[in-house]
Short mmCIF file of C-alpha atoms and ligand atoms in Angstrom, two decimals:
data_model
loop_
_atom_site.label_atom_id
_atom_site.label_comp_id
_atom_site.label_asym_id
_atom_site.label_seq_id
_atom_site.Cartn_x
_atom_site.Cartn_y
_atom_site.Cartn_z
CA MET A 939 -4.91 21.38 10.08
CA LEU A 940 -8.46 22.54 7.66
CA ASN A 941 -7.29 24.67 4.86
CA ILE A 942 -10.03 25.94 1.98
CA LYS A 943 -8.08 23.43 -0.87
CA ARG A 944 -8.13 20.39 1.26
CA VAL A 945 -11.62 21.29 1.90
CA ALA A 946 -12.46 21.44 -2.20
CA ASP A 947 -10.07 18.26 -2.88
CA LEU A 948 -12.26 16.31 -0.30
CA ALA A 949 -15.82 18.35 -1.85
CA ARG A 950 -14.44 16.64 -5.73
CA ALA A 951 -13.98 13.07 -4.45
CA LEU A 952 -17.74 13.20 -3.11
CA LEU A 953 -18.53 14.14 -6.80
CA ILE A 954 -15.72 11.62 -8.14
CA GLN A 955 -17.32 9.14 -5.71
CA ARG A 956 -20.91 9.20 -6.93
CA GLU A 957 -19.79 9.26 -10.62
CA LEU A 958 -17.85 6.00 -9.22
CA ALA A 959 -20.94 4.49 -7.48
CA ARG A 960 -22.98 4.20 -11.09
CA HIS A 961 -19.73 2.22 -12.41
CA GLU A 962 -20.87 -0.46 -9.55
CA ARG A 963 -24.03 -1.27 -11.99
CA TRP A 964 -22.26 -1.50 -15.47
CA GLY A 965 -21.90 -5.03 -17.41
CA PRO A 966 -18.94 -6.36 -18.41
CA VAL A 967 -19.23 -4.56 -21.18
CA ASP A 968 -19.83 -1.52 -20.03
CA LEU A 969 -16.56 -1.89 -17.65
CA ALA A 970 -14.23 -3.54 -21.06
CA ARG A 971 -15.82 -0.34 -23.02
CA HIS A 972 -14.31 2.03 -20.36
CA GLN A 973 -11.18 0.52 -19.57
CA GLU A 974 -9.98 0.74 -23.44
CA ARG A 975 -10.66 4.42 -23.19
CA ARG A 976 -8.91 4.95 -20.69
CA VAL A 977 -6.40 3.05 -21.42
CA THR A 978 -6.13 4.35 -24.91
CA ALA A 979 -6.09 8.11 -23.54
CA LEU A 980 -3.53 7.27 -20.70
CA VAL A 981 -1.22 5.27 -23.49
CA LYS A 982 -1.42 8.67 -25.52
CA HIS A 983 -0.83 11.48 -22.61
CA ALA A 984 1.71 9.32 -21.19
CA VAL A 985 3.56 9.36 -24.97
CA ASN A 986 2.65 12.90 -25.87
CA ASN A 987 4.40 14.03 -21.85
CA SER A 988 6.68 11.77 -20.90
CA ALA A 989 10.17 11.35 -22.32
CA PHE A 990 10.51 8.41 -20.96
CA TYR A 991 7.30 6.00 -22.20
CA ARG A 992 7.90 7.78 -25.69
CA GLN A 993 11.41 6.06 -25.79
CA HIS A 994 9.93 2.72 -23.91
CA TYR A 995 7.23 2.57 -26.28
CA GLU A 996 9.39 3.79 -29.56
CA GLY A 997 8.72 0.88 -32.40
CA HIS A 998 4.98 -0.22 -31.02
CA ARG A 999 1.79 1.00 -31.99
CA THR A 1000 0.58 3.87 -29.99
CA GLU A 1001 -2.18 5.25 -32.45
CA GLY A 1002 -5.60 4.35 -32.42
CA ALA A 1003 -7.59 1.67 -29.91
CA ILE A 1004 -4.21 0.50 -27.97
CA ASP A 1005 -4.20 -2.94 -27.23
CA ILE A 1006 -2.51 -2.32 -23.82
CA LYS A 1007 -0.96 -5.98 -24.13
CA SER A 1008 1.66 -5.17 -26.70
CA LEU A 1009 3.21 -2.82 -24.60
CA PRO A 1010 6.32 -3.19 -22.74
CA VAL A 1011 6.01 -3.85 -19.28
CA THR A 1012 7.82 -1.66 -16.46
CA ASN A 1013 8.74 -1.46 -13.27
CA LYS A 1014 9.56 0.09 -9.83
CA LYS A 1015 13.23 0.07 -10.56
CA LEU A 1016 12.95 1.03 -13.74
CA LEU A 1017 10.80 4.09 -12.89
CA MET A 1018 12.53 5.35 -9.82
CA ASP A 1019 16.01 5.58 -12.63
CA ASN A 1020 14.19 7.36 -14.80
CA PHE A 1021 11.72 9.70 -12.50
CA ASP A 1022 12.43 12.82 -13.83
CA ASP A 1023 11.92 11.89 -17.47
CA VAL A 1024 8.52 10.03 -16.88
CA VAL A 1025 6.33 12.50 -14.73
CA THR A 1026 4.71 14.20 -17.18
CA ASP A 1027 5.44 17.64 -15.56
CA GLN A 1028 8.97 19.06 -16.15
CA ARG A 1029 8.78 20.95 -12.69
CA LEU A 1030 8.89 17.24 -10.38
CA LYS A 1031 12.45 16.41 -10.21
CA LEU A 1032 13.31 13.39 -7.98
CA VAL A 1033 15.60 14.86 -6.12
CA ASP A 1034 13.61 17.88 -4.29
CA LEU A 1035 10.71 15.43 -4.10
CA GLN A 1036 13.25 13.00 -2.12
CA GLU A 1037 14.11 16.59 -0.28
CA HIS A 1038 9.98 17.50 0.30
CA LEU A 1039 9.52 13.78 1.85
CA GLN A 1040 12.09 14.38 4.38
CA THR A 1041 10.97 17.18 5.90
CA ILE A 1042 6.84 17.00 5.11
CA LYS A 1043 5.09 18.15 7.46
CA GLU A 1044 0.90 17.33 7.90
CA ASP A 1045 -0.68 16.79 4.10
CA ALA A 1046 1.37 19.45 2.51
CA TYR A 1047 1.50 19.99 -0.96
CA TYR A 1048 4.38 19.88 -3.57
CA LEU A 1049 4.17 23.34 -5.50
CA GLY A 1050 1.00 24.19 -4.36
CA GLU A 1051 -0.63 21.41 -6.40
CA TYR A 1052 1.13 18.03 -5.50
CA ARG A 1053 0.99 14.95 -3.22
CA ALA A 1054 3.91 13.01 -2.65
CA ILE A 1055 3.92 9.61 -0.97
CA ALA A 1056 6.99 7.13 -0.47
CA THR A 1057 7.28 3.44 0.21
CA THR A 1058 9.86 0.58 0.52
CA GLY A 1059 7.16 -1.65 -0.39
CA THR A 1060 7.81 -4.98 -1.17
CA SER A 1061 10.55 -5.31 -3.44
CA GLY A 1062 12.54 -2.88 -0.84
CA LEU A 1063 13.71 -0.38 -3.25
CA ARG A 1064 12.06 3.13 -2.37
CA GLY A 1065 9.34 4.34 -4.42
CA ILE A 1066 8.09 7.74 -4.61
CA PHE A 1067 4.87 8.52 -5.83
CA VAL A 1068 3.08 11.44 -6.79
CA PHE A 1069 -0.59 12.62 -7.64
CA ASN A 1070 -2.21 15.55 -8.30
CA ARG A 1071 -5.24 18.05 -6.52
CA ARG A 1072 -7.70 16.09 -8.79
CA GLU A 1073 -6.26 12.24 -8.70
CA TRP A 1074 -5.81 12.91 -5.24
CA SER A 1075 -9.31 13.25 -4.91
CA THR A 1076 -9.59 10.00 -7.23
CA ILE A 1077 -7.95 8.32 -4.05
CA LEU A 1078 -10.22 9.83 -1.86
CA ALA A 1079 -12.98 8.84 -3.88
CA ASN A 1080 -11.98 5.74 -3.20
CA THR A 1081 -11.59 5.87 0.11
CA LEU A 1082 -15.27 7.02 0.62
CA ARG A 1083 -16.17 3.78 -1.91
CA TRP A 1084 -14.49 1.33 0.68
CA ASN A 1085 -16.04 3.29 3.89
CA GLN A 1086 -19.20 2.66 2.16
CA TYR A 1087 -18.42 -1.25 1.10
CA ILE A 1088 -17.67 -1.53 4.70
CA GLY A 1089 -20.75 -0.29 6.18
CA VAL A 1090 -18.56 3.31 7.77
CA VAL A 1091 -20.74 6.54 6.74
CA PRO A 1092 -20.87 9.32 8.33
CA ARG A 1093 -23.40 9.82 11.62
CA LEU A 1094 -24.64 12.24 13.31
CA PRO A 1095 -25.00 13.59 15.91
CA LYS A 1096 -22.59 10.88 17.52
CA ARG A 1097 -20.14 10.67 15.73
CA THR A 1098 -18.92 6.97 13.91
CA ARG A 1099 -15.02 6.50 15.98
CA ILE A 1100 -12.37 5.67 13.76
CA THR A 1101 -9.74 4.06 14.74
CA SER A 1102 -6.55 4.00 11.92
CA ILE A 1103 -3.39 2.48 12.93
CA GLY A 1104 -0.76 2.89 10.55
CA ALA A 1105 2.79 4.16 9.42
CA ASP A 1106 3.62 7.53 11.72
CA ALA A 1107 5.27 10.26 9.13
CA PRO A 1108 2.69 12.30 6.39
CA MET A 1109 4.99 10.40 3.55
CA HIS A 1110 3.25 6.94 4.01
CA VAL A 1111 -0.12 6.60 2.49
CA THR A 1112 -2.05 4.96 5.65
CA HIS A 1113 -1.11 8.38 7.38
CA ARG A 1114 -1.82 10.70 4.36
CA ILE A 1115 -5.27 9.84 3.60
CA PRO A 1116 -6.80 9.49 6.71
CA GLN A 1117 -5.19 13.39 7.12
CA SER A 1118 -6.60 14.71 4.31
CA ALA A 1119 -9.72 13.01 4.16
CA ASP A 1120 -10.17 14.30 7.73
CA VAL A 1121 -12.68 17.14 7.86
CA GLY A 1122 -14.83 16.63 11.04
CA LEU A 1123 -17.28 13.90 9.58
CA PHE A 1124 -15.58 11.00 11.90
CA HIS A 1125 -14.03 11.22 15.32
CA VAL A 1126 -10.55 10.17 14.03
CA GLN A 1127 -8.09 8.70 16.12
CA HIS A 1128 -4.68 7.87 14.63
CA LEU A 1129 -2.83 5.75 16.32
CA GLU A 1130 1.22 4.63 15.21
CA ALA A 1131 1.72 1.08 14.41
CA THR A 1132 5.32 1.00 15.84
CA ALA A 1133 3.98 1.88 19.06
CA PRO A 1134 4.52 -0.22 21.84
CA ILE A 1135 1.43 -3.08 22.39
CA ALA A 1136 0.46 -1.68 25.96
CA GLU A 1137 0.68 1.82 24.71
CA LEU A 1138 -1.89 0.65 21.84
CA THR A 1139 -4.72 -0.97 24.33
CA ASP A 1140 -4.64 2.16 26.33
CA ALA A 1141 -5.20 4.67 23.92
CA LEU A 1142 -7.94 1.45 22.02
CA ASN A 1143 -9.93 1.81 25.43
CA ALA A 1144 -10.06 5.19 26.77
CA PHE A 1145 -11.11 6.09 22.74
CA GLN A 1146 -13.81 2.66 22.27
CA PRO A 1147 -13.95 2.99 18.13
CA ASP A 1148 -16.70 2.00 16.42
CA VAL A 1149 -14.29 1.27 14.00
CA ILE A 1150 -11.04 -0.24 13.47
CA LEU A 1151 -8.72 0.13 10.33
CA PRO A 1152 -5.06 -1.54 11.18
CA TYR A 1153 -2.43 -3.60 9.33
CA PRO A 1154 -3.49 -7.42 9.24
CA SER A 1155 -0.41 -8.52 11.35
CA MET A 1156 -1.26 -5.46 14.22
CA ALA A 1157 -4.97 -6.60 13.91
CA ALA A 1158 -4.18 -10.33 14.81
CA ILE A 1159 -2.23 -9.06 17.53
CA LEU A 1160 -5.06 -6.81 18.87
CA ALA A 1161 -7.20 -9.62 18.34
CA VAL A 1162 -5.07 -11.28 20.75
CA GLU A 1163 -4.79 -8.65 22.83
CA GLN A 1164 -8.52 -8.73 23.60
CA ILE A 1165 -8.72 -12.18 23.52
CA GLU A 1166 -6.75 -12.36 27.04
CA GLY A 1167 -8.28 -9.16 28.37
CA ARG A 1168 -6.03 -6.55 27.96
CA LEU A 1169 -7.74 -5.36 25.63
CA ASN A 1170 -11.70 -4.67 25.68
CA ILE A 1171 -13.07 -2.89 22.49
CA ARG A 1172 -16.09 -3.15 20.91
CA PRO A 1173 -15.81 -2.35 16.73
CA SER A 1174 -18.61 -2.83 14.51
CA VAL A 1175 -16.33 -3.04 12.05
CA VAL A 1176 -12.96 -4.17 11.36
CA SER A 1177 -11.29 -3.79 8.17
CA THR A 1178 -7.53 -4.60 7.29
CA HIS A 1179 -5.47 -2.38 5.05
CA SER A 1180 -2.37 -2.81 2.53
CA GLU A 1181 -1.12 -6.00 3.85
CA VAL A 1182 -2.36 -9.18 3.70
CA LEU A 1183 -5.36 -11.15 5.88
CA THR A 1184 -4.62 -14.52 6.57
CA GLN A 1185 -7.00 -17.13 7.52
CA ASP A 1186 -4.87 -17.41 10.59
CA MET A 1187 -5.48 -13.67 11.17
CA PHE A 1188 -9.50 -14.07 10.27
CA THR A 1189 -10.52 -16.67 12.84
CA LYS A 1190 -8.20 -14.57 15.37
CA ILE A 1191 -10.27 -11.50 14.17
CA GLU A 1192 -13.30 -13.35 14.46
CA THR A 1193 -12.94 -14.77 17.74
CA ALA A 1194 -12.04 -11.43 19.25
CA TRP A 1195 -14.71 -9.54 18.78
CA GLY A 1196 -17.70 -11.74 16.84
CA ILE A 1197 -17.18 -10.08 13.78
CA GLN A 1198 -15.93 -11.01 9.92
CA PRO A 1199 -12.86 -8.79 9.30
CA PHE A 1200 -13.53 -6.68 5.88
CA ASN A 1201 -10.14 -7.30 3.75
CA HIS A 1202 -8.41 -4.07 1.89
CA TYR A 1203 -5.63 -4.42 -0.46
CA GLY A 1204 -3.86 -1.63 -1.80
CA LEU A 1205 -0.23 -0.20 -2.74
CA THR A 1206 1.50 3.44 -2.40
CA GLU A 1207 0.85 3.08 -6.00
CA GLU A 1208 -2.29 2.79 -6.31
CA PRO A 1209 -4.00 2.83 -2.40
CA HIS A 1210 -7.07 0.81 -3.23
CA ILE A 1211 -6.68 -2.11 -5.18
CA GLY A 1212 -9.80 -3.14 -3.38
CA THR A 1213 -11.77 -4.94 -0.43
CA ASP A 1214 -14.20 -7.32 -0.33
CA CYS A 1215 -17.99 -6.53 -0.08
CA SER A 1216 -20.00 -7.84 3.10
CA GLY A 1217 -19.91 -11.54 1.31
CA HIS A 1218 -16.69 -11.96 1.90
CA GLU A 1219 -16.44 -13.95 -1.41
CA GLY A 1220 -13.37 -11.96 -2.79
CA ILE A 1221 -11.62 -8.59 -2.79
CA HIS A 1222 -13.05 -6.82 -5.97
CA ILE A 1223 -10.96 -4.97 -8.05
CA PHE A 1224 -11.99 -1.62 -8.38
CA GLU A 1225 -11.51 -2.08 -12.62
CA ASP A 1226 -12.66 1.03 -12.85
CA LEU A 1227 -9.68 2.81 -12.04
CA THR A 1228 -7.19 0.10 -12.28
CA PHE A 1229 -6.13 -2.23 -14.74
CA ILE A 1230 -5.00 -5.41 -13.83
CA GLU A 1231 -3.35 -8.13 -15.89
CA ILE A 1232 -2.43 -11.32 -14.01
CA VAL A 1233 0.83 -13.62 -15.26
CA ASP A 1234 3.22 -15.08 -15.76
CA ASP A 1235 7.05 -15.20 -14.86
CA ASN A 1236 6.75 -14.00 -19.26
CA ASN A 1237 4.39 -11.76 -18.50
CA GLN A 1238 1.21 -14.07 -20.45
CA PRO A 1239 -1.99 -13.84 -19.02
CA VAL A 1240 -2.91 -16.82 -16.52
CA PRO A 1241 -6.07 -18.78 -16.45
CA ASP A 1242 -8.69 -17.66 -13.77
CA GLY A 1243 -8.00 -19.54 -10.98
CA THR A 1244 -4.74 -19.74 -11.53
CA PRO A 1245 -1.80 -17.73 -9.62
CA GLY A 1246 0.48 -15.24 -11.14
CA HIS A 1247 3.76 -15.63 -10.72
CA LYS A 1248 3.00 -11.61 -10.88
CA TYR A 1249 0.53 -8.69 -12.40
CA LEU A 1250 0.90 -6.00 -14.23
CA LEU A 1251 -1.37 -2.90 -12.69
CA THR A 1252 -1.90 -0.40 -14.95
CA ASN A 1253 -3.36 3.12 -12.59
CA LEU A 1254 -6.10 4.11 -14.96
CA TYR A 1255 -5.96 8.54 -13.24
CA ASN A 1256 -2.53 9.15 -12.30
CA TYR A 1257 -1.84 10.95 -15.82
CA THR A 1258 1.48 13.07 -13.46
CA GLN A 1259 3.55 9.81 -13.07
CA PRO A 1260 2.07 7.07 -15.50
CA LEU A 1261 2.03 3.29 -14.33
CA ILE A 1262 1.46 1.59 -17.42
CA ARG A 1263 1.99 -2.24 -16.91
CA TYR A 1264 3.66 -1.65 -13.86
CA GLU A 1265 4.90 -5.20 -12.59
CA VAL A 1266 4.21 -6.00 -8.89
CA THR A 1267 5.34 -9.24 -7.59
CA ASP A 1268 2.85 -10.44 -5.17
CA MET A 1269 1.02 -13.75 -6.43
CA ILE A 1270 -2.26 -13.33 -7.22
CA SER A 1271 -5.38 -14.83 -8.91
CA ARG A 1272 -8.77 -13.68 -9.96
CA SER A 1273 -12.04 -15.86 -9.44
CA PRO A 1274 -13.83 -17.33 -12.59
CA ARG A 1275 -16.82 -15.96 -10.48
CA LEU A 1276 -18.55 -12.90 -10.08
CA CYS A 1277 -19.21 -12.20 -6.96
CA SER A 1278 -23.23 -12.88 -5.58
CA CYS A 1279 -23.77 -9.55 -4.34
CA GLY A 1280 -23.87 -8.48 -8.62
CA ARG A 1281 -21.34 -6.05 -8.50
CA VAL A 1282 -19.03 -5.65 -11.91
CA PHE A 1283 -15.90 -5.69 -10.35
CA GLY A 1284 -13.65 -9.10 -10.43
CA LEU A 1285 -12.76 -10.44 -7.74
CA ILE A 1286 -9.35 -11.73 -6.25
CA GLU A 1287 -9.58 -14.97 -4.69
CA GLY A 1288 -6.43 -15.93 -3.03
CA ILE A 1289 -3.27 -13.36 -2.42
CA GLY A 1290 0.03 -15.35 -2.38
CA GLY A 1291 2.69 -13.34 -1.25
CA ARG A 1292 3.46 -10.47 1.34
CA SER A 1293 1.79 -12.92 4.33
CA GLU A 1294 3.94 -11.41 6.93
CA ASP A 1295 5.41 -13.16 9.68
CA ILE A 1296 5.12 -11.81 13.31
CA LEU A 1297 8.22 -11.80 14.91
CA TYR A 1298 7.85 -12.75 18.62
CA LEU A 1299 11.03 -10.92 21.25
CA ASN A 1300 11.29 -11.41 24.95
CA SER A 1301 10.46 -8.34 27.46
CA SER A 1302 12.93 -8.21 30.27
CA ASP A 1303 10.51 -9.68 32.62
CA GLY A 1304 9.87 -12.04 29.90
CA ARG A 1305 7.09 -11.93 28.30
CA SER A 1306 6.39 -12.08 24.63
CA VAL A 1307 6.66 -9.16 22.39
CA PRO A 1308 5.03 -9.07 19.18
CA VAL A 1309 6.96 -7.05 16.56
CA PRO A 1310 4.87 -6.13 13.64
CA PRO A 1311 7.14 -6.43 10.02
CA LEU A 1312 5.68 -2.76 9.55
CA PHE A 1313 8.25 -1.62 12.37
CA PHE A 1314 11.06 -2.72 9.92
CA GLU A 1315 10.47 -0.61 7.10
CA ILE A 1316 9.45 2.91 8.81
CA CYS A 1317 13.29 2.37 10.87
CA ILE A 1318 15.31 1.56 7.85
CA GLU A 1319 13.01 3.86 5.71
CA ALA A 1320 14.11 6.81 7.99
CA PHE A 1321 17.70 6.01 6.11
CA PRO A 1322 17.81 7.27 2.54
CA GLU A 1323 21.12 6.29 2.23
CA VAL A 1324 19.45 2.53 1.69
CA ALA A 1325 18.54 2.04 -1.47
CA GLU A 1326 17.02 -1.87 -0.95
CA PHE A 1327 16.60 -3.94 2.13
CA ARG A 1328 16.13 -7.61 3.58
CA THR A 1329 15.65 -8.53 7.13
CA VAL A 1330 15.41 -11.70 8.19
CA HIS A 1331 14.91 -12.91 12.09
CA GLN A 1332 15.71 -15.93 14.14
CA PRO A 1333 15.09 -15.78 17.65
CA ASP A 1334 18.35 -14.39 18.92
CA LEU A 1335 19.34 -12.59 15.46
CA ILE A 1336 18.10 -9.97 13.79
CA ARG A 1337 20.03 -10.09 10.11
CA LEU A 1338 19.66 -7.40 8.16
CA SER A 1339 21.02 -6.93 3.93
CA ILE A 1340 20.95 -3.83 2.62
CA VAL A 1341 21.83 -2.72 -0.65
CA PRO A 1342 23.40 1.02 0.19
CA LYS A 1343 23.34 4.00 -2.38
CA ASP A 1344 26.83 4.78 -3.94
CA SER A 1345 29.17 7.22 -1.73
CA THR A 1346 27.61 6.07 1.86
CA ASN A 1347 29.43 6.07 4.71
CA LEU A 1348 28.94 2.24 5.69
CA GLY A 1349 29.85 2.33 8.99
CA GLU A 1350 28.40 5.51 10.29
CA LEU A 1351 24.78 3.58 8.16
CA GLU A 1352 25.59 0.41 10.47
CA ALA A 1353 26.04 2.71 13.64
CA ASN A 1354 22.79 4.91 12.82
CA LEU A 1355 20.64 1.91 12.33
CA THR A 1356 21.81 -0.62 14.49
CA ASP A 1357 21.08 2.01 17.15
CA ARG A 1358 18.11 2.82 15.81
CA LEU A 1359 16.68 -0.44 15.68
CA ARG A 1360 17.83 -1.19 19.23
CA THR A 1361 16.19 1.79 20.54
CA GLY A 1362 13.00 1.10 18.82
CA LEU A 1363 12.69 -2.46 19.92
CA ASN A 1364 13.25 -1.20 23.25
CA SER A 1365 10.91 1.31 23.51
CA LEU A 1366 8.22 -1.50 22.36
CA GLY A 1367 9.36 -3.38 25.61
CA ALA A 1368 11.66 -5.85 23.84
CA VAL A 1369 15.24 -6.56 24.73
CA ALA A 1370 16.72 -6.39 21.34
CA PRO A 1371 18.60 -9.84 20.24
CA ALA A 1372 21.85 -9.52 18.37
CA ILE A 1373 21.92 -7.27 15.00
CA ALA A 1374 23.92 -7.96 12.43
CA ILE A 1375 24.12 -6.07 9.06
CA GLU A 1376 25.36 -6.79 5.96
CA PHE A 1377 26.02 -4.19 2.91
CA ILE A 1378 25.74 -6.37 -0.33
CA ASP A 1379 25.38 -4.91 -4.17
CA GLU A 1380 22.27 -6.63 -4.55
CA LEU A 1381 19.47 -8.84 -2.86
CA GLU A 1382 19.34 -11.93 -4.22
CA ARG A 1383 15.83 -13.14 -6.49
CA GLN A 1384 15.05 -16.10 -7.24
CA PRO A 1385 12.57 -16.63 -9.82
CA ALA A 1386 12.86 -20.09 -10.12
CA LYS A 1387 11.36 -20.25 -6.42
CA MET A 1388 8.27 -17.82 -5.97
CA GLY A 1389 9.35 -15.20 -7.55
CA LYS A 1390 9.05 -12.87 -4.66
CA ILE A 1391 11.88 -12.03 -2.19
CA LYS A 1392 10.72 -12.47 1.69
CA LEU A 1393 11.50 -8.87 2.84
CA VAL A 1394 10.92 -9.49 6.86
CA GLY A 1395 10.60 -13.23 7.42
CA ALA A 1396 11.83 -15.58 10.75
CA ALA A 1397 14.40 -18.29 9.44
CA PRO A 1398 13.92 -20.70 12.47
CA GLN A 1399 15.54 -23.57 10.21
CA ASP A 1400 17.58 -22.58 7.97
CA THR A 1401 18.25 -18.85 6.18
CA ASP A 1402 15.87 -19.87 3.24
CA ILE A 1403 14.05 -16.40 3.09
CA GLU A 1404 12.57 -16.92 0.00
CA ARG A 1405 8.45 -17.07 0.09
CA THR A 1406 7.19 -21.00 -0.19
ZN1 LIG B 1154 -19.62 -8.40 -3.84
#
């Protein structure tokens, strides 16, 4: 639905985008100076307006120019546990926002000026992130910048046809951004990543998109559909988003459509960390809006070219819910080189974590039905009683470990969850294998290994579910 506020937010995004375009011609000194200014302003704002940060930074220097590396880190659990004290507008309450997200329709504002999105993300813990209108315009400006990197620009009279394949609810960032950016410049088709593949291929065959924007695991599934002849589209741009594009997925896409896919990387906390340019030399980090420190287990920086144990994200524009030195357990490394395109933004050259496994199940007539990892996340996210989860699948068993919220009726949750998964798998055309649900107090983490819990993964030989 088009309304004046949304148009105004997008108009502001166009202005911000012009500003952002100038940043790409900066040199390293300009960028460093900008980051220092933004970090200092953000930390001061947080200390002045957030009870949580005031306490968190007690005893640390938050006057004058701020050395961000001296400040204690944060993480999702800490920020969610203290949500009402973290946010800088006292009217924002976690409990109300949870309710808002349960009932949200379309691109609805909260309190007339905020947009809230949620995810379980890769740690399996539900996170809720809030942006005011200006902050959301910045996200949209970054979306426009991404479009420019991958060569998607408005065209008339025959509008560019874009198919976005993501989550099916406005609480998810992959749904919300295209929804709030859609004022008719493009012809947009939104497909749900949890729909049966046959339904997706039919819709794509009918729409014939110029551009497709799927999750990488979904892109790989569609590439196989194309190679095997059930899908017949000719996109000129494929950009995967949000998750890791593996070499195998890249090759499948190149084989299917004769083009090299773009690789976008983002989180709900920061929807656009960056994207590669047409040189495909690595993912440019949009460093004027996001500050990333790649670190080891003890939060000490690792040298360029070395994968970190995790990284610390500072979102430089979210003043509503400051995310400062916020732990993200993806293992990335920063290239020691700059891209040959000449942009000042550094490159992520490798992402280790989050390579997602696709589960293949059989249909009743013996076909193989691919189930994208997102399927589980979306099914489980529908249950607010779930605090954290992990799924491990074997060909004949899906094992789900759940950390429930307090006072949850476990029997009821188990029955409803099993039912939801079974129905979902059946609607994909798959015969659901046995589903085993266990309730536990906390998910096991083994920092000595890769430090990251694999939430959805195959366990063909043993039950080792850590990433290796
Ligand atoms: Zn480049």
